[in-house]
mmCIF file of C-alpha atoms and ligand atoms in Angstrom:
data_model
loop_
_atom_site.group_PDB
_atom_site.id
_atom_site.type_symbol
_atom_site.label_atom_id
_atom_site.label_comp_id
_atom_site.label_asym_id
_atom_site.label_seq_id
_atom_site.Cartn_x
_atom_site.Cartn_y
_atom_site.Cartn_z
ATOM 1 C CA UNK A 1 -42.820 61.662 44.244
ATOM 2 C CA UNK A 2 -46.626 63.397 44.684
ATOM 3 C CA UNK A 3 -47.681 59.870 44.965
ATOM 4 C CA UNK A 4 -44.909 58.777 47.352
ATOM 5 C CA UNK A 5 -45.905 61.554 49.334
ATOM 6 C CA UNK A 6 -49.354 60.842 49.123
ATOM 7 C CA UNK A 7 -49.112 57.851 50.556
ATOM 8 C CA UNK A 8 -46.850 58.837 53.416
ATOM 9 C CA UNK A 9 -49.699 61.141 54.606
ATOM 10 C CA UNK A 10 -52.227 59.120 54.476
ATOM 11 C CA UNK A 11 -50.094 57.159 56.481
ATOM 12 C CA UNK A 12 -49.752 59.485 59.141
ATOM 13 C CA UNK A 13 -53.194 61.452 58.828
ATOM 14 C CA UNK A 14 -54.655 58.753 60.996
ATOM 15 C CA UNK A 15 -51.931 59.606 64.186
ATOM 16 C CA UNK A 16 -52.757 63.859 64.340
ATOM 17 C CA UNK A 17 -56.638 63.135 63.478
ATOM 18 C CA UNK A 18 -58.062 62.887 66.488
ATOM 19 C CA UNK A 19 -61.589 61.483 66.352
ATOM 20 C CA UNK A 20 -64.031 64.131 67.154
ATOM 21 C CA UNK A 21 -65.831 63.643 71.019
ATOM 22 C CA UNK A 22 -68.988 62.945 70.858
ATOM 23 C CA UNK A 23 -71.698 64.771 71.840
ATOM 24 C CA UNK A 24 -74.180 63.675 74.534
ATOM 25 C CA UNK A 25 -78.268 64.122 73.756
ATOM 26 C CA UNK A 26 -81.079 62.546 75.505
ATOM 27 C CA UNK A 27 -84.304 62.750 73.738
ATOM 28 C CA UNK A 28 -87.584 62.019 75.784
ATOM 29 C CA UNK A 29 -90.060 60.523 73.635
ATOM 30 C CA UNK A 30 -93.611 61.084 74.899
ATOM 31 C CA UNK A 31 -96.832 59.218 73.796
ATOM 32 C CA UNK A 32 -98.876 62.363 73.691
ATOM 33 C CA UNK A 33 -102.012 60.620 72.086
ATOM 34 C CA UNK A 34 -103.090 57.513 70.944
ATOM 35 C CA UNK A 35 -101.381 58.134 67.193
ATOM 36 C CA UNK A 36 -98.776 61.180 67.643
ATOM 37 C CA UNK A 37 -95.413 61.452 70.180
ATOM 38 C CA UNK A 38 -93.435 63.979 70.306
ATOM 39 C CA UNK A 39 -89.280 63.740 70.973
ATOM 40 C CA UNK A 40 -88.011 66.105 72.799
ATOM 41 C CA UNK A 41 -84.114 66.773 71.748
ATOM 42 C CA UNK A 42 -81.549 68.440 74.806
ATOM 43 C CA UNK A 43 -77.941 68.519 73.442
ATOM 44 C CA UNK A 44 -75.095 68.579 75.361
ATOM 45 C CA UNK A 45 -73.883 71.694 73.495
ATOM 46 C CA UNK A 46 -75.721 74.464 71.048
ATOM 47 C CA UNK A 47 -76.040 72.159 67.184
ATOM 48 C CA UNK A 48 -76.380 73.778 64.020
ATOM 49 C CA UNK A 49 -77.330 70.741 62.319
ATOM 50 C CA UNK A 50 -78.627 66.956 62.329
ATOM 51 C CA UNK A 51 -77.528 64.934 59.955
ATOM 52 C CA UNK A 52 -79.923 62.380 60.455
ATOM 53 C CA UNK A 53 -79.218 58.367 60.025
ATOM 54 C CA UNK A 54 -81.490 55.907 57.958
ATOM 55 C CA UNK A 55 -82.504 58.507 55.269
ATOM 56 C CA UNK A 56 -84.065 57.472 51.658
ATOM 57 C CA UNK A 57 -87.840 57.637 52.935
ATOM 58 C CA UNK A 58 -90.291 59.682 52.950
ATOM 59 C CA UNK A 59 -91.531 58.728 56.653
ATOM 60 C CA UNK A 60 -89.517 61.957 58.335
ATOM 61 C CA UNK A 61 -91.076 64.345 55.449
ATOM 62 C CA UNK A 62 -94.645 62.795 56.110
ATOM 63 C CA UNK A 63 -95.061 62.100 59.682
ATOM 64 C CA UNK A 64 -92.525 65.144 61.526
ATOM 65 C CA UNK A 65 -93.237 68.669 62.362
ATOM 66 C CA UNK A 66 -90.912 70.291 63.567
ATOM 67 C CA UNK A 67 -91.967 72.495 66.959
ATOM 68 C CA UNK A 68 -88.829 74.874 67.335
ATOM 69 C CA UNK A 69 -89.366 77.518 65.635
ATOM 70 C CA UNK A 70 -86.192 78.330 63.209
ATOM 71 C CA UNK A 71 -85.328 74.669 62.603
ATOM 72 C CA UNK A 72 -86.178 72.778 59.445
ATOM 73 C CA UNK A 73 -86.258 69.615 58.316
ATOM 74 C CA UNK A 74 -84.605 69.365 54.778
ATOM 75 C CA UNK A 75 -83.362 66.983 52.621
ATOM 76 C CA UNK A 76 -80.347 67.319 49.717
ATOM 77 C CA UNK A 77 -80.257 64.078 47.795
ATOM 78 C CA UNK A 78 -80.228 60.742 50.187
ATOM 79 C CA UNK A 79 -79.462 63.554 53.164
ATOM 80 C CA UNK A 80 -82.376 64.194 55.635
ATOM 81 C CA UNK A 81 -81.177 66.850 58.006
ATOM 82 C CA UNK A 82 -82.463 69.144 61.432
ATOM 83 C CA UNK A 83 -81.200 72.910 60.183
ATOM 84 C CA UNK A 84 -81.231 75.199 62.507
ATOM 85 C CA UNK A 85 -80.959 79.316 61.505
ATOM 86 C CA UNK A 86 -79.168 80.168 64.949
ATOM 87 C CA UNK A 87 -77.454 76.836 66.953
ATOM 88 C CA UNK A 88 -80.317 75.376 69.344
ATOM 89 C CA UNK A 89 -79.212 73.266 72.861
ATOM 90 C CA UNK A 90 -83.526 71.930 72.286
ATOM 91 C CA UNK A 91 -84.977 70.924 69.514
ATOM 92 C CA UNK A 92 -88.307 69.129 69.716
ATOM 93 C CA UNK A 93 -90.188 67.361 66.708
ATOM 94 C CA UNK A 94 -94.406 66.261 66.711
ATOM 95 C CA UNK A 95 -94.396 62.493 64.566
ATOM 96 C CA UNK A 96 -97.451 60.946 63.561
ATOM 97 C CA UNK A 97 -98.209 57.465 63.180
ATOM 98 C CA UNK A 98 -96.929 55.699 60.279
ATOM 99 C CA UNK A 99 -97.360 52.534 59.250
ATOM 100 C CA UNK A 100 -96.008 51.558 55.572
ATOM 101 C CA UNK A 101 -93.172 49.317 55.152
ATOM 102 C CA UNK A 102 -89.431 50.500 55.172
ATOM 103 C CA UNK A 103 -88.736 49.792 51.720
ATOM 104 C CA UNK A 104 -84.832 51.249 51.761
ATOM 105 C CA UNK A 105 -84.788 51.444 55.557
ATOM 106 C CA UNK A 106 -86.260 50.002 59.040
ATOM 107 C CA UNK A 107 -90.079 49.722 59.107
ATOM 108 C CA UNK A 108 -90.450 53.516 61.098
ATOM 109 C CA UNK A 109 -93.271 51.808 63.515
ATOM 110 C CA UNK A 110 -95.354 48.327 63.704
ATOM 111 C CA UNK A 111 -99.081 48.887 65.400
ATOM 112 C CA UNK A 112 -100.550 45.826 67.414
ATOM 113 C CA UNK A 113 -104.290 45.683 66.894
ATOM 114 C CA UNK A 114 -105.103 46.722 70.985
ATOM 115 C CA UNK A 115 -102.869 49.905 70.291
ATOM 116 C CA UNK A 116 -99.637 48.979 71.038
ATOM 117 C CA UNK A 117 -96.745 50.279 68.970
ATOM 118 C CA UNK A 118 -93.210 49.438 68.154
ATOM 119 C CA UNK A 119 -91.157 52.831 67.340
ATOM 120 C CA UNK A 120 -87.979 52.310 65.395
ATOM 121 C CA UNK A 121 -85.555 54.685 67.668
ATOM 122 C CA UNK A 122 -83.107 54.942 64.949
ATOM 123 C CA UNK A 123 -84.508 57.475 63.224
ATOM 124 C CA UNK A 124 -83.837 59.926 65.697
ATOM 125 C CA UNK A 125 -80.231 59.399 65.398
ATOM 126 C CA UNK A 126 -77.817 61.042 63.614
ATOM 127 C CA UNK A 127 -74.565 63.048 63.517
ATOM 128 C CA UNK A 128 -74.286 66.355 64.998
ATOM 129 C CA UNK A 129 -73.085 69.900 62.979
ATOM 130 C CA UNK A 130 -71.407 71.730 65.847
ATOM 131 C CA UNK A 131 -69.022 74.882 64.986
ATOM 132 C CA UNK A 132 -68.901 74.008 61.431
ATOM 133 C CA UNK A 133 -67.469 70.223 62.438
ATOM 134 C CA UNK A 134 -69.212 67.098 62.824
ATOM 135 C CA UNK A 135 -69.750 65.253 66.101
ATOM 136 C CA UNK A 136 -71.047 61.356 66.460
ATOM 137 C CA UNK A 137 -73.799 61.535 68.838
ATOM 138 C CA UNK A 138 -74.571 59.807 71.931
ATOM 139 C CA UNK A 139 -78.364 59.682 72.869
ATOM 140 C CA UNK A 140 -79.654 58.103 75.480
ATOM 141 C CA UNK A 141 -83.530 58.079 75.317
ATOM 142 C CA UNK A 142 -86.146 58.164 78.222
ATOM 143 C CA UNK A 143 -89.498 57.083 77.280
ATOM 144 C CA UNK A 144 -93.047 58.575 78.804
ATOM 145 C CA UNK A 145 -96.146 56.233 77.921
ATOM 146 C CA UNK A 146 -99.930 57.174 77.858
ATOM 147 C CA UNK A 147 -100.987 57.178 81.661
ATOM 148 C CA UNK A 148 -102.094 53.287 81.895
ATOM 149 C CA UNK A 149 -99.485 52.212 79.567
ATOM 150 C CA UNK A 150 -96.326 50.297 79.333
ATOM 151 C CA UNK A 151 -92.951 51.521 77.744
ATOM 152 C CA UNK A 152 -90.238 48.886 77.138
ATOM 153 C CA UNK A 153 -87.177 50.779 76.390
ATOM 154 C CA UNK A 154 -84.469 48.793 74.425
ATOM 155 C CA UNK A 155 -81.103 48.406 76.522
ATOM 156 C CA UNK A 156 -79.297 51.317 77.911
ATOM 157 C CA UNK A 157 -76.010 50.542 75.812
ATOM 158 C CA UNK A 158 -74.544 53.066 72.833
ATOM 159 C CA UNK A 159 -72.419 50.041 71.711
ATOM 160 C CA UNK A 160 -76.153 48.388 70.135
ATOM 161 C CA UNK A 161 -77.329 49.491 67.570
ATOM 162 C CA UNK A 162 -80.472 51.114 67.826
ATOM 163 C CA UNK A 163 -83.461 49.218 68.590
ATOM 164 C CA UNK A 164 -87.300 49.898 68.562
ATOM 165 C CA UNK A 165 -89.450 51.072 71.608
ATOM 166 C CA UNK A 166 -92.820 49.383 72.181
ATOM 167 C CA UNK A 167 -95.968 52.278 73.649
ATOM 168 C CA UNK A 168 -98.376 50.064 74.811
ATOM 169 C CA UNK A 169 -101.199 47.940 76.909
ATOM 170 C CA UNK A 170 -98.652 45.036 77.673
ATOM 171 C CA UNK A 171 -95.571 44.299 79.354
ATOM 172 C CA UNK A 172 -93.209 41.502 77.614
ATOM 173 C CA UNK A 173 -93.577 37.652 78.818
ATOM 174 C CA UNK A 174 -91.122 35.724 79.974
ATOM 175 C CA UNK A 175 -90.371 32.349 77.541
ATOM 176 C CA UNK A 176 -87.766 29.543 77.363
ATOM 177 C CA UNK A 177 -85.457 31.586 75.324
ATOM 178 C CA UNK A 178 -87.061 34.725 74.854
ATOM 179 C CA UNK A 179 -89.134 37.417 76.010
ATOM 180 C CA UNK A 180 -92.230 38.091 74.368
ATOM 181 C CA UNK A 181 -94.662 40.680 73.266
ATOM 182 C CA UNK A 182 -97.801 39.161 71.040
ATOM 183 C CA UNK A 183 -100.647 41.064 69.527
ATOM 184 C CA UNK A 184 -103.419 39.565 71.237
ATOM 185 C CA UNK A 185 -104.610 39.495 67.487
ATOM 186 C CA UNK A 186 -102.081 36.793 66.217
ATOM 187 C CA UNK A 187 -103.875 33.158 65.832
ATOM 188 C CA UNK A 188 -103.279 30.487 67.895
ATOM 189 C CA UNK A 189 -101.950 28.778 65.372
ATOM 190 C CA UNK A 190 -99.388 31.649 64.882
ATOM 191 C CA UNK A 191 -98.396 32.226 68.520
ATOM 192 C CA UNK A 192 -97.659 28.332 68.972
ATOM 193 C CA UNK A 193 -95.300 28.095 65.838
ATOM 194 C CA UNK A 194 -93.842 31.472 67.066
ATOM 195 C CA UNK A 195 -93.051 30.367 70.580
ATOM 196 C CA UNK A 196 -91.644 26.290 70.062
ATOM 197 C CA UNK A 197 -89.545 27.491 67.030
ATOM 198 C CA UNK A 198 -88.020 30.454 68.903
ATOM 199 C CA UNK A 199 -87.512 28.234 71.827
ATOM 200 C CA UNK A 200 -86.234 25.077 69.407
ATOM 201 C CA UNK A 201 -84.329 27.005 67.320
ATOM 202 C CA UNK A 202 -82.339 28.701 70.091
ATOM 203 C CA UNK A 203 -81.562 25.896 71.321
ATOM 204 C CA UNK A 204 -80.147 24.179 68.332
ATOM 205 C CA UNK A 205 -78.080 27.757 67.505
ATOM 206 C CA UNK A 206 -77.009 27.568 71.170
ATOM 207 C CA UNK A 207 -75.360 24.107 70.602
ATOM 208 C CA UNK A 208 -74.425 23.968 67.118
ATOM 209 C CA UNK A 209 -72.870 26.724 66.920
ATOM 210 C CA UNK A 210 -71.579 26.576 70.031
ATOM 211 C CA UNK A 211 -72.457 30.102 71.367
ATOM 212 C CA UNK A 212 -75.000 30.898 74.288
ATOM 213 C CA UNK A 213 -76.934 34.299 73.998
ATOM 214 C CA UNK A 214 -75.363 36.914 76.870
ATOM 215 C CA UNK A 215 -79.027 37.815 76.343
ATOM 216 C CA UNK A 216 -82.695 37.523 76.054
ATOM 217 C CA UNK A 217 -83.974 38.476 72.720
ATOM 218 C CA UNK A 218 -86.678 40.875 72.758
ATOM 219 C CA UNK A 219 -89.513 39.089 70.099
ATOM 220 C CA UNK A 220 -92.178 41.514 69.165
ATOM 221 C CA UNK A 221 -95.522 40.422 67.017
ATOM 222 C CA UNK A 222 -97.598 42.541 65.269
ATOM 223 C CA UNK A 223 -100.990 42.188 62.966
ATOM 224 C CA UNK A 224 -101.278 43.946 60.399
ATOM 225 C CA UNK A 225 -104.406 44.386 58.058
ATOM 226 C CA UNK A 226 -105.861 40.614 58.418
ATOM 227 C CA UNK A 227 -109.079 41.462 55.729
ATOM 228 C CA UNK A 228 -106.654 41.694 52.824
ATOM 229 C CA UNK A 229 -106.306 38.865 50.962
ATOM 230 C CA UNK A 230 -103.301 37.019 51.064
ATOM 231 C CA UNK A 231 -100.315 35.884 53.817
ATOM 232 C CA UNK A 232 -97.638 38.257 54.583
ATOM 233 C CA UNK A 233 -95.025 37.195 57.464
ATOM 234 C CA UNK A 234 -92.226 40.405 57.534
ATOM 235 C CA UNK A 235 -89.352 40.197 60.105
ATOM 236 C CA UNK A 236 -86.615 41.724 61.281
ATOM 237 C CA UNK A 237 -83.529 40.968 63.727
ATOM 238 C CA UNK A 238 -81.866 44.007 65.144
ATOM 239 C CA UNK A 239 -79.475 43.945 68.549
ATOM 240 C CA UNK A 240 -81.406 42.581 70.626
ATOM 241 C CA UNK A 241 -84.704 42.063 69.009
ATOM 242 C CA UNK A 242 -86.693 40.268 66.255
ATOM 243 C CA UNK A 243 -89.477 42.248 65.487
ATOM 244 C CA UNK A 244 -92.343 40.464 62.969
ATOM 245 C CA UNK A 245 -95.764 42.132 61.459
ATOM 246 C CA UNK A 246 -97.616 39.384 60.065
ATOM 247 C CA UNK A 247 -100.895 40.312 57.875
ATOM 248 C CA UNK A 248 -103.343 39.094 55.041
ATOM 249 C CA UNK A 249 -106.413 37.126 55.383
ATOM 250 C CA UNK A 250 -104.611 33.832 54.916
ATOM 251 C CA UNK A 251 -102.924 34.588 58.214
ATOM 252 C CA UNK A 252 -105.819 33.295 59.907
ATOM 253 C CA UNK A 253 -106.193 29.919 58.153
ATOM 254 C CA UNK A 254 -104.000 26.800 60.310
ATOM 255 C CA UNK A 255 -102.516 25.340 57.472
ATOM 256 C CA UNK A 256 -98.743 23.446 57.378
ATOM 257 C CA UNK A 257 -97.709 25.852 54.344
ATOM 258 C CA UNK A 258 -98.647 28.755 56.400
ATOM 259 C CA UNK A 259 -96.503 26.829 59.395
ATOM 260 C CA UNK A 260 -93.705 26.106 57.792
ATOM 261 C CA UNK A 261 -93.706 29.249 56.248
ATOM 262 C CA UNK A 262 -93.540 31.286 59.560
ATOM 263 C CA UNK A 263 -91.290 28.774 61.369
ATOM 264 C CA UNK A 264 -88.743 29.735 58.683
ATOM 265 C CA UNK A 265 -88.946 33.409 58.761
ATOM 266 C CA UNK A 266 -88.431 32.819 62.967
ATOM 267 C CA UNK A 267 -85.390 30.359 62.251
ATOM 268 C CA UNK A 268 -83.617 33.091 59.380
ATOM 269 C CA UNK A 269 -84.314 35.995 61.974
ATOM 270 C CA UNK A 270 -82.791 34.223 64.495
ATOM 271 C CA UNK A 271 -79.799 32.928 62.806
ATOM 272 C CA UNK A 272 -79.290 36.894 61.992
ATOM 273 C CA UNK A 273 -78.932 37.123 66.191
ATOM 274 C CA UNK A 274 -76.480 34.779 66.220
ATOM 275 C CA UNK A 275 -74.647 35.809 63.114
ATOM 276 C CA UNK A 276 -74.380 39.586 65.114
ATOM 277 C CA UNK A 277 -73.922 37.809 68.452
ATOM 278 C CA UNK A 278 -69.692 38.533 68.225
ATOM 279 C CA UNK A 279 -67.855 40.093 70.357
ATOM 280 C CA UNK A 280 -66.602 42.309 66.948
ATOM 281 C CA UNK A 281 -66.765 42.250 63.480
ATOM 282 C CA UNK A 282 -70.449 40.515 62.097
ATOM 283 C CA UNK A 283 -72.706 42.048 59.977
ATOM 284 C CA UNK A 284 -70.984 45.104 57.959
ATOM 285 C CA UNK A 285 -70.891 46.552 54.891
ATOM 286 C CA UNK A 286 -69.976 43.342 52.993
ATOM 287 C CA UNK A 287 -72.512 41.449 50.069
ATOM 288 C CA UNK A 288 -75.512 40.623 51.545
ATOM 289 C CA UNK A 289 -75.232 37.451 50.174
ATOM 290 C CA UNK A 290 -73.120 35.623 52.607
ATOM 291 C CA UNK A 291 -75.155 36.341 55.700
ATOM 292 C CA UNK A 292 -78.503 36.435 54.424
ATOM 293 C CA UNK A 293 -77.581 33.021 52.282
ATOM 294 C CA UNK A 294 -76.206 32.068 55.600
ATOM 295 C CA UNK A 295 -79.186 32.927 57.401
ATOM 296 C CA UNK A 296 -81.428 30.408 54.777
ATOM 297 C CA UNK A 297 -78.754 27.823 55.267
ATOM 298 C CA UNK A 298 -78.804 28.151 58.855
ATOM 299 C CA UNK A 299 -82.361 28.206 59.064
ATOM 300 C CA UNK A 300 -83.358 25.355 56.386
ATOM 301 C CA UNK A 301 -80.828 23.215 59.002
ATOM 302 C CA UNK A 302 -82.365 24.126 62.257
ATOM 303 C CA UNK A 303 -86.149 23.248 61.054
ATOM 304 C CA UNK A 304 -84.720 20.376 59.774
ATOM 305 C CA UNK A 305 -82.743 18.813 62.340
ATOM 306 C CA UNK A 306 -85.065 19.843 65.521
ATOM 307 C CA UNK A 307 -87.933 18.356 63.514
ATOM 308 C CA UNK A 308 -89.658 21.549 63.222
ATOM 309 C CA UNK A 309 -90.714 20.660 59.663
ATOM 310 C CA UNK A 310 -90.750 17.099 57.799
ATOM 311 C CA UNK A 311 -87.887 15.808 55.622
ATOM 312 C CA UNK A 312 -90.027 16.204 52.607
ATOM 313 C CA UNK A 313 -91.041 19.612 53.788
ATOM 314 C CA UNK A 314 -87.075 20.315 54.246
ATOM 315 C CA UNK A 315 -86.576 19.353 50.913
ATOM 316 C CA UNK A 316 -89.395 21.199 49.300
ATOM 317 C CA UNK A 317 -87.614 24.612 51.024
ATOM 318 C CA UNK A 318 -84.007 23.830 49.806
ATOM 319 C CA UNK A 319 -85.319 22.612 45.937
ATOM 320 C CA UNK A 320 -87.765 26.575 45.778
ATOM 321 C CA UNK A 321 -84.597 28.351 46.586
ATOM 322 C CA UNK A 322 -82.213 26.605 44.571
ATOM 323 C CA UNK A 323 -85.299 26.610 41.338
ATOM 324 C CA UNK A 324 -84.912 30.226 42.314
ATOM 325 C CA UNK A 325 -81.023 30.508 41.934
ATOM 326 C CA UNK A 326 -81.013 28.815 38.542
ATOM 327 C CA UNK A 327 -84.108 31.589 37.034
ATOM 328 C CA UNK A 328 -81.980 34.004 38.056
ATOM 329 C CA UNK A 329 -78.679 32.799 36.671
ATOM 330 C CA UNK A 330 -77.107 31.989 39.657
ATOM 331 C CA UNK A 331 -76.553 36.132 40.148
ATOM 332 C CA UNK A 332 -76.326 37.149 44.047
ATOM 333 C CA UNK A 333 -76.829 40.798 42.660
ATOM 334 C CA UNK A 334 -80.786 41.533 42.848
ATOM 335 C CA UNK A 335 -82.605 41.158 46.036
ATOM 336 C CA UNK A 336 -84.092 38.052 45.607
ATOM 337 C CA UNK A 337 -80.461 36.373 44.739
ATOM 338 C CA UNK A 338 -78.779 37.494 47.790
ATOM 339 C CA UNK A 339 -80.944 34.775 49.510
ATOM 340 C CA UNK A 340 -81.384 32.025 47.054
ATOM 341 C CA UNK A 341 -78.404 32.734 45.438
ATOM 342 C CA UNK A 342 -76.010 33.119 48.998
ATOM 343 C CA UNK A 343 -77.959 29.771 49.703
ATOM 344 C CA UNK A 344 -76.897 28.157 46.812
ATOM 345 C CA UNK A 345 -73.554 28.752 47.503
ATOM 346 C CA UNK A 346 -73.637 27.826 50.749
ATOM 347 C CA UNK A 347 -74.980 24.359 49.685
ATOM 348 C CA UNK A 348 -72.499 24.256 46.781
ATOM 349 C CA UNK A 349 -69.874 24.754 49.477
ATOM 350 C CA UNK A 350 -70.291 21.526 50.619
ATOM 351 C CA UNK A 351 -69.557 21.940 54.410
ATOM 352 C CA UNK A 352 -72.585 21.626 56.778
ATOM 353 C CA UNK A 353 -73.615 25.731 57.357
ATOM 354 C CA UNK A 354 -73.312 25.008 61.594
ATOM 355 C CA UNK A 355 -69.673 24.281 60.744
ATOM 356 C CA UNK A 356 -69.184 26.877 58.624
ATOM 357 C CA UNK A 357 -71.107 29.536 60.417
ATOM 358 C CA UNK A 358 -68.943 28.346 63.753
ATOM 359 C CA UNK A 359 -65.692 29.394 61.787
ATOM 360 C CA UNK A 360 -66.916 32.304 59.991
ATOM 361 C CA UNK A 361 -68.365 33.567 63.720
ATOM 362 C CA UNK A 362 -64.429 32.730 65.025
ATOM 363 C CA UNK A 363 -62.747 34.384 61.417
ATOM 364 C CA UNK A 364 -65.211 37.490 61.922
ATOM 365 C CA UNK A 365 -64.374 38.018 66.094
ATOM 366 C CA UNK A 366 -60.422 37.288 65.888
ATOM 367 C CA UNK A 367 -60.161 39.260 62.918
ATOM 368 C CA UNK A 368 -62.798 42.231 63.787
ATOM 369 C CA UNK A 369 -63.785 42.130 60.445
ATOM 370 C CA UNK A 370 -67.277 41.654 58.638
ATOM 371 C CA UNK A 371 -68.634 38.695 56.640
ATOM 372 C CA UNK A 372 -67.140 38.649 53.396
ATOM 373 C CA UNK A 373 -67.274 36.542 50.259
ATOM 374 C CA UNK A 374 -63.019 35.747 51.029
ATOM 375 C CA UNK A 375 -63.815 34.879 54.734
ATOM 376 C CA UNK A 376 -66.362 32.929 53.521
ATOM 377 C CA UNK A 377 -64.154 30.869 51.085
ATOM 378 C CA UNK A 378 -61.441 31.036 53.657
ATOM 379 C CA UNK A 379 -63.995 29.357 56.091
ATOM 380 C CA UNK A 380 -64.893 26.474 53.075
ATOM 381 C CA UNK A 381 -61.440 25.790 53.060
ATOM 382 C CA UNK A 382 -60.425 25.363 56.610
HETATM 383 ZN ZN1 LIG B 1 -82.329 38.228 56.576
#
């Protein structure tokens, strides 16, 4: 009977819970000096807390100080939070430049070699403690450059996920299928393969899998350290963005390795837009196999078929991940296996991935449910 009951209420909880409103912030983030901003917090209503989003690094606890006196930045666990002693309606936070890698997280900030920076917005997001109860929050930011500089906010839209903010000497260029902001730094070499596979690739998404961008992606390129030996190509797709920091001495050397190895970090970024580019469901809390093996199997296809790399160089990429697969036992649980692994499986599927990405894309939007390993095997079997 307790479990009958049980049951019944959990059936009903979800018709008296009303979801809490959300409270409206704007933070202004000003470029203060070349290496420090400060954001300035106004809530719509006094907060006694932040519980702040992306936590598990140690970028808050290094580059934030806190300004308002009373509030504290303090973490419990995986919890980073903004504790205030009495409820504050400002709040406003000093962060210094910071530049290593987000290992658990986003990458906190990317710096272009004339200055520029990318600032990962995110982590100024969070959930708001107000009376004891916990409100989403809805920030909309306004940006304030160095006097000379650029700003390029991300869109104006709280149904995107948050996006990073570029401080800097240059405003974004216009291409085919993109807009673009390049580190004057990056080699020619680099800027060619970055612009005709962005452009090619797009285009072959755009028919394939039979879905047009509503937008212009946002594609920002950073160098890195470019003395240090070796070649290092890091990107990221995020709304409506693909954000890449490229560094290592090799970097500089024109070679068709390094080519084909940065054409296919462009091609799995951008099948990651398309794979998010749904009107709902996408990318969600699901095995990370299925879209980032997607994302190789989309990506190995595009370079192929637009002739962005050779046939043997096609076949070179598919026989290093599926090598890869095999050491690791054909396991899609370590890092490494969700994308030679989800690969693998996509290939084992034996349906072209355009075909199966253009049903999963239709599963994932009817539905308005993520990618899943059972969509995934419904999608094989269609
Ligand atoms: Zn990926």
């Amino acid at each position: 009977m307790k479990i009958l009951l049980t049951f019944l209420l959990a059936l009903a909880a979800p018709a008296f819970a009303a979801e809490p409103s959300p409270l409206t912030a704007t933070v202004k983030l000003t470029h203060i000096a070349k290496d420090n901003w400060r954001a300035d917090f106004e809530f719509s209503e006094p907060v006694e807390k932040l519980e702040l989003s992306y936590t598990g690094t140690s970028y808050r606890q290094q580059a934030w100080h806190i300004r308002t006196p009373g509030v504290a930045l303090q973490r419990h666990g995986d919890d980073e939070l903004l504790v205030a002693s009495e409820p504050v309606r400002r709040l406003s936070v000093d962060v210094d430049l910071f530049l290593p890698y987000g290992e658990k997280s986003y990458t906190p900030m990317d710096r272009y070699s004339d200055g520029g920076t990318d600032v990962y917005l995110g982590f100024f997001d969070g959930r708001a403690i107000v009376g004891g109860k916990p409100r989403p929050l809805l920030i909309r930011f306004a940006l304030q450059p160095l006097p000379g500089e650029h700003a390029v906010a991300p869109p104006d839209n709280p149904q995107l996920p948050d996006m990073y903010a570029y401080f800097g000497p240059r405003q974004p260029i216009e291409g085919a299928a993109s807009k673009l902001i390049v580190d004057p730094a990056t080699p020619a070499w680099a800027q060619e393969v970055l612009r005709t596979t962005t452009d090619r690739v797009s285009a072959f998404y755009t028919q394939s899998l039979g879905r047009p961008l509503v937008f212009s992606p946002l594609v920002m390129v950073a160098m890195g350290d470019l003395t240090r030996p070796g070649y290092s190509v890091k990107g990221g797709a995020i709304g409506y963005q693909v954000v890449y920091r490229m560094e290592g001495a090799q970097i500089t050397a024109d070679t068709p390795d390094g080519r084909a190895r940065l054409a296919h970090v462009v091609a799995h970024e951008l099948a990651h837009i398309w794979q998010s580019s749904v009107k709902q469901g996408g990318i969600g809390e699901g095995p990370a196999w299925v879209h980032e093996g997607g994302a190789e199997a989309l990506a190995t296809a595009a370079l192929r078929d637009s002739g962005i790399v050779s046939a043997e160089q096609s076949s070179a990429m598919v026989r290093k991940l599926v090598e890869e697969c095999i050491a690791l036992k054909e396991s899609t649980d370590g890092y490494r296996g969700t994308y030679s692994c989800g690969f693998k499986r996509h290939v084992d599927s034996g349906i072209a991935p355009v075909v199966l990405w253009t049903r999963m894309m239709n599963l994932s939007e009817q539905s308005g449910r993520s990618y899943s390993p059972t969509m995934f095997e419904q999608a094989a079997r269609q």
